XYZ file of C-alpha atoms in Angstrom:
579
model
C -0.066 0.008 0.061
C 0.888 4.088 -0.598
C 0.368 4.350 3.186
C 3.301 2.217 4.282
C 5.887 3.282 7.333
C 7.971 5.697 4.916
C 4.841 7.939 4.231
C 3.644 7.749 8.136
C 7.594 8.890 8.444
C 7.034 11.819 6.208
C 2.912 12.827 7.897
C 4.450 12.605 12.007
C 6.695 15.488 10.433
C 4.090 17.470 9.615
C 1.767 17.274 11.981
C 4.821 17.133 14.496
C 5.888 20.686 12.928
C 2.093 21.541 12.488
C 0.236 20.633 16.064
C 3.076 20.329 19.005
C 1.781 22.303 21.434
C -1.155 23.418 19.667
C -4.794 23.109 22.535
C -7.275 20.266 21.347
C -10.837 22.893 21.272
C -13.207 20.567 19.112
C -13.745 16.845 18.467
C -15.873 15.878 15.494
C -16.946 12.128 14.486
C -18.422 12.728 10.512
C -18.740 8.743 9.938
C -18.133 5.274 11.600
C -14.503 5.090 10.558
C -13.551 8.986 11.328
C -12.707 11.437 13.232
C -11.634 14.957 13.424
C -9.534 16.718 15.628
C -9.286 20.343 15.361
C -6.082 22.253 16.798
C -5.235 25.632 17.794
C -1.262 25.800 17.365
C 1.071 28.545 16.863
C -2.182 31.084 16.611
C -3.885 28.974 13.408
C -6.664 26.349 13.570
C -5.611 22.772 11.900
C -7.958 20.101 11.017
C -6.627 16.693 11.558
C -8.276 13.704 10.079
C -7.807 10.204 11.899
C -9.584 7.147 9.781
C -9.646 3.232 10.429
C -11.806 3.233 7.479
C -11.202 0.039 6.162
C -9.696 0.213 2.800
C -9.233 4.424 3.250
C -7.726 4.787 6.160
C -5.144 7.575 7.034
C -3.826 10.937 8.947
C -3.588 13.828 7.448
C -3.849 17.201 7.820
C -6.614 17.900 6.295
C -8.436 21.212 4.492
C -12.030 19.571 3.733
C -15.394 20.063 5.533
C -17.197 17.498 6.429
C -20.472 16.706 7.524
C -21.548 15.612 11.149
C -24.060 13.921 12.059
C -26.562 15.518 14.463
C -25.606 13.240 17.590
C -22.179 12.407 17.988
C -21.589 8.905 18.499
C -20.083 7.307 22.205
C -16.919 6.994 21.092
C -16.348 11.243 19.998
C -18.334 11.974 23.481
C -15.565 10.179 25.408
C -13.320 11.438 23.120
C -14.385 14.665 24.088
C -14.583 14.158 27.744
C -10.953 13.062 27.568
C -9.199 15.207 25.286
C -11.027 18.095 24.707
C -9.066 21.593 26.350
C -5.549 18.733 26.739
C -2.478 20.215 24.682
C -0.961 17.962 22.108
C 2.509 17.488 23.628
C 4.699 15.543 20.631
C 3.066 13.376 17.644
C 5.328 10.180 17.143
C 5.582 6.873 14.896
C 6.434 3.510 16.581
C 9.283 1.648 15.210
C 9.048 3.149 11.357
C 5.382 1.308 11.357
C 2.575 2.436 9.851
C 1.263 3.711 13.883
C 1.066 7.368 14.999
C 0.950 8.100 19.101
C -0.174 11.259 19.864
C 0.999 12.485 23.282
C -1.505 14.982 25.118
C -1.729 16.159 29.062
C -4.739 18.127 29.955
C -6.915 18.099 33.288
C -9.652 16.019 34.478
C -12.893 17.957 36.069
C -11.075 17.985 40.025
C -8.114 19.748 38.215
C -5.903 17.088 38.222
C -3.028 16.627 35.279
C -3.820 13.756 33.169
C -2.078 12.140 30.588
C -3.648 10.332 27.626
C -2.040 8.962 24.390
C -4.241 8.700 20.995
C -2.764 5.576 19.343
C -4.081 5.280 15.615
C -3.096 2.731 13.470
C -2.719 2.443 10.161
C -3.632 -1.573 8.864
C -6.247 -1.478 6.400
C -8.689 -3.664 7.538
C -7.504 -3.583 11.186
C -6.871 -0.093 11.675
C -8.002 1.114 14.778
C -7.861 4.744 16.742
C -7.595 4.003 20.693
C -7.451 5.358 23.753
C -4.824 4.839 26.329
C -4.285 6.338 29.915
C -0.328 7.100 29.985
C -0.185 6.951 33.448
C -1.339 3.071 33.423
C -1.159 2.066 29.639
C -4.312 0.661 30.274
C -7.376 1.383 26.808
C -9.651 4.120 28.320
C -11.992 3.568 24.452
C -11.262 2.601 20.652
C -12.993 3.215 17.986
C -13.371 -0.574 17.527
C -13.575 -3.217 19.809
C -10.733 -6.693 19.695
C -12.901 -9.274 22.508
C -10.309 -11.746 22.971
C -12.473 -14.086 20.517
C -11.697 -11.793 17.580
C -7.914 -12.291 18.277
C -6.064 -14.218 20.526
C -2.897 -12.080 20.257
C -4.210 -8.714 22.235
C -7.766 -7.930 23.366
C -8.569 -3.981 22.122
C -11.699 -3.623 24.838
C -12.044 -0.499 27.956
C -10.127 -1.741 30.532
C -7.404 -3.961 29.283
C -3.374 -2.976 29.060
C -2.634 -1.601 25.762
C -0.492 -4.430 23.443
C 1.070 -2.740 20.579
C 0.603 -4.800 17.167
C 2.649 -7.698 16.334
C 5.963 -6.275 14.600
C 7.210 -10.103 12.557
C 11.092 -9.568 13.356
C 11.300 -6.858 10.666
C 14.385 -4.433 11.365
C 14.176 -0.442 11.389
C 15.198 -0.155 7.556
C 16.265 3.713 9.504
C 18.931 1.692 11.334
C 20.039 -0.644 8.338
C 23.882 -0.498 7.141
C 24.822 -2.124 3.182
C 26.315 -5.177 6.084
C 22.326 -5.509 7.231
C 20.635 -5.164 3.358
C 23.417 -8.302 2.443
C 22.576 -9.928 5.172
C 18.676 -10.266 4.673
C 18.919 -10.716 1.115
C 19.077 -13.874 -1.017
C 20.397 -12.863 -3.971
C 19.986 -16.286 -6.133
C 16.253 -16.892 -4.104
C 14.339 -13.764 -7.077
C 11.745 -12.149 -5.669
C 14.278 -8.994 -4.177
C 10.986 -6.377 -3.402
C 9.358 -8.581 -1.439
C 12.701 -9.406 0.025
C 12.887 -6.466 0.832
C 9.821 -5.160 1.984
C 9.412 -8.766 4.488
C 13.104 -7.689 6.048
C 12.610 -4.552 6.958
C 9.203 -2.805 8.856
C 7.215 0.106 7.082
C 8.144 -0.717 3.546
C 6.098 -1.167 1.034
C 6.697 -2.638 -2.259
C 6.402 0.903 -3.943
C 8.876 1.391 -1.723
C 10.755 -1.668 -2.866
C 10.324 -1.925 -6.438
C 11.946 1.747 -6.757
C 15.200 0.406 -4.453
C 15.284 -2.431 -7.293
C 14.445 -0.284 -10.089
C 17.297 1.770 -9.568
C 19.573 -0.866 -8.599
C 20.024 -1.623 -11.720
C 20.382 -5.271 -12.414
C 20.610 -5.485 -8.662
C 23.622 -6.581 -7.734
C 25.158 -7.462 -4.650
C 27.240 -3.907 -4.979
C 23.959 -1.620 -6.189
C 20.775 -3.390 -4.126
C 21.901 -1.831 -0.670
C 23.300 1.267 -2.049
C 19.991 2.283 -3.858
C 18.160 0.962 -0.685
C 19.891 3.196 1.309
C 19.705 6.536 -0.910
C 16.493 5.872 -0.656
C 16.203 5.794 3.588
C 18.491 8.438 3.743
C 16.240 10.884 2.068
C 13.665 9.697 4.226
C 15.998 10.232 7.356
C 16.667 13.487 5.939
C 13.178 14.626 5.076
C 13.789 15.139 1.366
C 10.437 14.007 0.354
C 8.028 14.977 -3.270
C 5.188 13.962 -3.166
C 3.751 13.055 -5.878
C 0.422 11.294 -7.417
C 0.698 9.382 -10.236
C -2.350 7.883 -12.880
C -2.375 5.839 -15.632
C -5.202 6.232 -16.309
C -6.966 3.219 -14.589
C -4.733 2.940 -11.866
C -3.992 5.805 -9.285
C -0.883 5.732 -6.901
C 0.595 8.147 -4.238
C 3.830 8.758 -2.604
C 6.141 10.676 -1.000
C 9.203 10.014 -2.453
C 9.223 9.531 -7.033
C 8.339 6.845 -8.216
C 10.591 6.139 -11.678
C 9.637 2.565 -11.667
C 6.190 3.709 -13.057
C 7.416 5.618 -15.922
C 4.764 7.929 -15.498
C 5.040 11.755 -15.073
C 3.849 12.445 -11.499
C 1.612 15.750 -10.044
C 3.707 17.178 -7.360
C 1.669 18.914 -4.383
C 3.297 20.859 -1.259
C 3.150 18.283 1.426
C 2.064 14.931 2.205
C -1.175 16.291 3.751
C -2.404 18.450 0.425
C -1.644 14.822 -1.465
C -4.011 13.167 0.656
C -6.559 15.738 0.585
C -6.554 15.387 -2.645
C -6.231 11.697 -3.240
C -9.063 10.973 -1.247
C -11.132 13.485 -3.125
C -15.060 12.219 -2.542
C -14.089 8.796 -1.784
C -14.465 7.951 1.633
C -17.423 10.052 1.440
C -18.380 8.159 -1.388
C -18.717 4.960 0.769
C -19.736 6.847 3.823
C -22.856 7.960 0.883
C -22.720 4.028 0.053
C -23.408 2.862 3.317
C -26.032 5.264 4.737
C -27.867 5.593 1.190
C -27.840 1.457 0.286
C -31.592 1.225 1.411
C -32.477 4.041 -1.037
C -30.274 2.876 -3.613
C -32.055 -0.751 -3.642
C -35.550 1.283 -3.576
C -35.028 2.439 -6.331
C -33.341 0.368 -8.872
C -35.916 -2.173 -7.904
C -39.135 -0.120 -8.325
C -37.175 0.561 -11.668
C -37.100 -2.863 -12.803
C -40.618 -3.389 -11.449
C -41.176 -0.130 -13.709
C -39.331 -1.572 -16.988
C -41.781 -5.061 -16.224
C -44.440 -2.802 -15.964
C -43.691 -1.083 -19.531
C -43.428 -4.546 -21.314
C -46.764 -5.826 -20.444
C -47.965 -2.419 -21.487
C -46.662 -2.375 -24.393
C -48.255 -5.579 -25.476
C -51.337 -4.537 -23.772
C -51.213 -1.624 -26.453
C -50.691 -3.967 -29.283
C -53.501 -5.681 -28.725
C -55.664 -2.041 -28.285
C -54.489 -1.837 -31.972
C -56.400 -4.655 -32.955
C -59.665 -2.814 -32.005
C -60.943 -2.783 -35.362
C -59.763 -6.491 -36.860
C -62.142 -7.299 -33.538
C -65.024 -5.066 -34.050
C -64.970 -6.386 -38.183
C -64.915 -9.763 -36.548
C -67.289 -9.422 -34.690
C -70.061 -7.925 -37.715
C -69.079 -10.637 -39.695
C -69.570 -13.529 -37.702
C -72.932 -11.641 -37.184
C -73.949 -11.520 -40.989
C -72.931 -15.319 -40.820
C -74.312 -17.104 -37.949
C -76.245 -19.321 -40.106
C -73.042 -20.975 -41.684
C -70.954 -21.485 -38.027
C -71.890 -24.657 -35.855
C -70.654 -25.123 -31.565
C -67.315 -27.267 -31.862
C -66.252 -25.600 -34.789
C -62.769 -23.837 -33.682
C -62.620 -21.008 -37.224
C -64.534 -20.601 -40.433
C -63.752 -18.556 -43.519
C -66.167 -16.097 -44.760
C -66.328 -13.657 -46.892
C -65.028 -10.371 -45.843
C -67.664 -7.660 -47.119
C -65.597 -4.611 -46.269
C -63.119 -5.727 -49.173
C -62.966 -4.441 -52.877
C -61.699 -6.811 -54.286
C -64.503 -9.280 -52.763
C -62.168 -11.136 -50.574
C -62.778 -13.879 -47.524
C -61.054 -14.044 -44.051
C -60.613 -16.807 -41.474
C -62.093 -15.889 -38.332
C -60.672 -17.967 -34.945
C -63.948 -19.192 -33.067
C -64.068 -20.968 -29.497
C -65.603 -24.144 -29.663
C -67.258 -24.527 -26.394
C -69.497 -21.193 -27.285
C -72.409 -20.854 -29.764
C -72.225 -18.711 -32.920
C -73.844 -15.936 -31.017
C -71.558 -15.905 -28.140
C -68.756 -16.388 -30.431
C -69.609 -12.676 -32.224
C -70.197 -10.827 -28.759
C -66.560 -12.100 -27.271
C -65.242 -10.167 -30.339
C -68.099 -7.433 -29.789
C -66.425 -7.362 -25.946
C -63.219 -7.222 -27.133
C -63.467 -4.559 -29.569
C -65.063 -2.115 -26.576
C -62.378 -3.605 -23.991
C -59.540 -2.690 -26.795
C -61.054 0.674 -27.574
C -61.508 1.816 -23.984
C -57.996 0.779 -23.043
C -55.434 2.173 -25.892
C -55.989 6.202 -24.413
C -55.791 4.721 -20.994
C -53.291 2.304 -21.552
C -51.347 5.193 -23.658
C -51.493 7.242 -20.699
C -49.642 4.633 -18.492
C -47.296 3.936 -20.418
C -46.418 8.188 -20.345
C -46.370 7.701 -16.640
C -44.538 4.819 -16.530
C -41.631 6.108 -18.679
C -41.608 9.264 -16.269
C -41.459 6.883 -13.306
C -38.138 5.077 -14.969
C -36.734 8.740 -15.583
C -37.203 9.382 -12.222
C -35.910 6.377 -10.692
C -32.632 7.196 -13.086
C -32.113 10.595 -11.819
C -32.778 9.273 -8.230
C -30.584 6.975 -8.840
C -27.684 9.454 -10.700
C -27.993 11.621 -7.989
C -26.970 9.084 -5.527
C -23.635 8.637 -7.190
C -22.927 12.258 -6.523
C -24.336 12.921 -3.252
C -23.071 14.216 -0.240
C -24.345 12.634 3.513
C -26.272 15.708 3.822
C -27.937 15.448 0.057
C -29.090 11.945 0.813
C -31.193 13.242 3.328
C -33.028 15.585 1.593
C -32.963 12.807 -1.650
C -34.172 10.370 1.553
C -36.881 13.239 2.818
C -38.513 13.472 -1.096
C -38.969 10.231 -2.026
C -40.815 9.628 1.824
C -42.867 13.057 0.652
C -43.904 10.677 -2.464
C -44.464 7.939 -0.950
C -41.748 5.313 -2.102
C -40.549 5.197 1.826
C -42.184 5.540 5.108
C -41.377 8.480 7.237
C -39.021 6.803 10.250
C -40.655 6.797 13.700
C -38.215 8.390 15.849
C -39.402 8.605 19.797
C -38.927 11.712 21.291
C -38.027 13.605 18.243
C -38.900 17.049 17.254
C -40.155 17.306 14.150
C -37.711 19.731 11.549
C -38.629 23.283 10.633
C -38.362 23.207 6.642
C -35.082 25.383 5.996
C -34.371 25.678 1.829
C -32.089 23.492 0.861
C -28.322 24.559 0.908
C -26.929 24.485 -2.636
C -23.912 24.121 -3.557
C -21.136 26.423 -5.277
C -18.383 27.823 -6.787
C -16.220 29.853 -8.603
C -15.275 30.518 -11.897
C -12.087 31.397 -13.247
C -13.487 35.301 -13.270
C -15.030 34.784 -10.493
C -18.243 34.464 -11.283
C -20.616 32.669 -8.870
C -22.159 28.881 -10.113
C -25.225 27.020 -8.193
C -25.306 23.387 -8.373
C -28.442 21.176 -7.249
C -27.408 17.937 -5.893
C -30.822 16.097 -6.048
C -34.424 17.243 -6.735
C -35.436 19.380 -3.625
C -31.780 21.491 -4.828
C -32.867 21.383 -8.329
C -36.582 22.792 -8.150
C -35.694 25.482 -4.936
C -32.454 26.799 -7.678
C -34.302 26.832 -10.795
C -38.049 28.029 -9.686
C -37.309 30.218 -6.425
C -33.906 31.226 -6.349
C -32.688 32.223 -9.502
C -33.566 35.078 -11.265
C -35.280 35.042 -14.595
C -32.260 36.009 -16.748
C -29.941 33.782 -15.028
C -28.026 31.666 -18.125
C -29.701 27.208 -16.948
C -27.461 24.435 -18.218
C -28.143 21.181 -17.667
C -26.669 17.631 -19.344
C -28.998 16.774 -22.483
C -31.297 13.865 -22.417
C -29.539 12.567 -19.271
C -29.930 12.741 -15.610
C -28.487 15.668 -13.589
C -27.862 18.369 -11.519
C -29.123 21.821 -12.660
C -26.772 24.451 -12.578
C -27.181 28.325 -12.667
C -24.764 30.972 -13.924
C -25.277 34.197 -11.295
C -24.169 36.486 -14.251
C -26.735 38.049 -17.360
C -23.307 37.803 -19.425
C -21.287 34.685 -18.830
C -17.837 34.713 -20.555
C -17.412 32.205 -22.725
C -15.018 30.578 -20.119
C -17.608 30.339 -17.496
C -19.879 28.994 -19.958
C -17.571 26.074 -20.427
C -16.774 26.305 -16.106
C -20.609 25.612 -15.557
C -21.059 23.202 -18.340
C -18.107 21.166 -16.775
C -20.042 20.729 -13.694
C -23.031 19.932 -15.235
C -21.833 17.191 -16.812
C -19.535 16.515 -13.934
C -22.701 16.224 -11.847
C -24.470 13.705 -13.995
C -24.954 10.158 -15.221
C -22.232 11.127 -17.713
C -19.959 12.039 -15.436
C -17.378 8.902 -17.131
C -17.897 9.991 -20.365
C -16.705 12.255 -23.388
C -17.725 15.132 -25.502
C -21.153 15.115 -23.361
C -24.195 17.300 -24.655
C -24.511 19.901 -22.270
C -27.836 22.059 -23.141
C -28.146 26.036 -21.749
C -30.538 28.900 -21.441
C -32.255 31.576 -19.724
C -34.513 31.037 -16.639
C -36.772 32.267 -17.843
C -37.364 29.842 -20.424
C -37.341 26.725 -18.081
C -40.921 25.664 -16.869
C -42.035 23.075 -15.072
C -44.964 21.472 -15.791
C -48.017 20.982 -13.637
C -47.530 18.050 -11.727
C -44.762 17.014 -12.560
C -41.982 14.616 -10.612
C -39.556 16.900 -8.573
C -36.887 18.244 -10.587
C -38.364 17.948 -13.550
C -38.438 20.724 -16.086
C -39.028 21.789 -20.000
C -37.436 24.796 -21.195
C -36.721 26.102 -25.192
C -34.585 28.456 -27.204
C -31.198 26.468 -25.570
C -28.287 26.094 -26.793
C -25.463 23.139 -26.660
C -22.189 23.262 -26.047
C -19.796 19.626 -25.855
C -17.668 19.013 -22.771
C -15.696 16.613 -21.053
C -15.969 16.375 -17.575
C -12.810 17.261 -15.461
C -12.189 16.773 -12.110
C -9.151 18.880 -11.517
C -11.506 21.639 -12.624
C -14.161 21.249 -10.469
C -11.923 21.161 -7.532
C -10.162 24.467 -8.392
C -13.914 26.264 -8.719
C -14.346 24.416 -5.187
C -11.225 26.290 -3.861
C -11.851 29.158 -4.707
C -15.410 29.503 -3.996
C -13.722 27.629 -0.112
C -11.015 30.662 -0.748
C -13.654 33.861 -1.326
C -15.944 32.041 1.358
C -13.403 33.016 4.022
C -12.010 36.608 3.373
C -13.903 38.703 6.077
C -16.539 40.922 4.663
């Protein structure tokens, strides 16, 4: 993995420089696996992300904004009681492993000095955040509890002594010498990178592969030197945080990875790199957990409506046969004398055929001649009456399928806050039952909170991330001369430029937002329509978020995540400026 002991060493250096001597002022837990510390140090406020996520575990300074639940979880409450107001005395790494310790000092309710250790173990699905009483080495609480039945090596429960994860007898690479490297490597066995990983603590395959690549033929002379040269860069903090991508896979690291043979994107710090790399990834996972029931419901609703549509279309085909049934009924009535009970069909003269042809009419052998004629007249009436009804049902079913598609598309780009608004909408539309919460106060209706972006020329651009936001933005908030954008014939966000005469560049940037927050976000050359708000109408009785528009023009753009991030960053910087 990229977040190895080397990366941990770089992060610890950044945290120590920024946080040492700082005071923990606030603690939040935005999700089941994440803790955010707000620290005031040297006249600046810092946010620290501590994640024990099974896939996205990490620790770093962050500039991202996280939505917090209305009720903080129990672990968050425990951390607040034990750590808020405490001073961070030191941030350190344990044995060059992926374990970070924050040593803190504070006072309890009686004013007595207490020392605590906040230990973050970044170890994939085994990651954890553990609060320990430093004076007794006893666990106060942990994000994940591990009883003896789950882990025989160590128990992670309140009241138990803290036991560090096993080291597997690996060596600290910061203490390595050429002789030590030679002793640990069998050059005849091959898989040299794997041998380095197995021998030294905190070394990932990325680092080991880089050492082998730089060693060239990787003989007894070159490999130890290339390995120790990289370790020397680490020891002296000669870091160059970079993100790499080949279009299919992404990597990040704090040292140049020449063996990837890809041009990397540089970052000012390891924390900034992690903010960028994990942009949206962890939040997407939170949303997936939070919206799992909605996603399943809407997928089932879509499938159900698609089956219904097939049946309705079959019924419509039957309804189109109304004139045939009428013809059969009339011809049978005229030829009753020629029909005998038990016949399965009869060929009669077709009086309506100008050429004087005949026609074969199927019969029910169980019915009398007049009953057969009457049956066709009944089919005729039923088909004639159902034609208009079925057409209307088909249109309504197509709208329901489009609505399900829209919700599923919105869930792909939704934030946790957006999911709650989508849930409220589905309750209002009758897809979900209201949640019965004892003693819960009814929320006062508030205006939806829109996503805001700032174009290169400073123009504000608003984006609706769900139907409630789209309706509010388009029908209530936007001025009639504002420019409105939406992807053509694809579910997506409503986007509004707060400028009557936007520049061509702003128009393209807004179109990029419309394409990015749509079902076509991973496509190229996405058609985006734009027009004035005055030409956008919501039909009476239409589903939430549905509008019709005219006088539109079309742009073609390819969604660019970097451009979206840049516009969001400008908005944050603009919002942070004193008014």
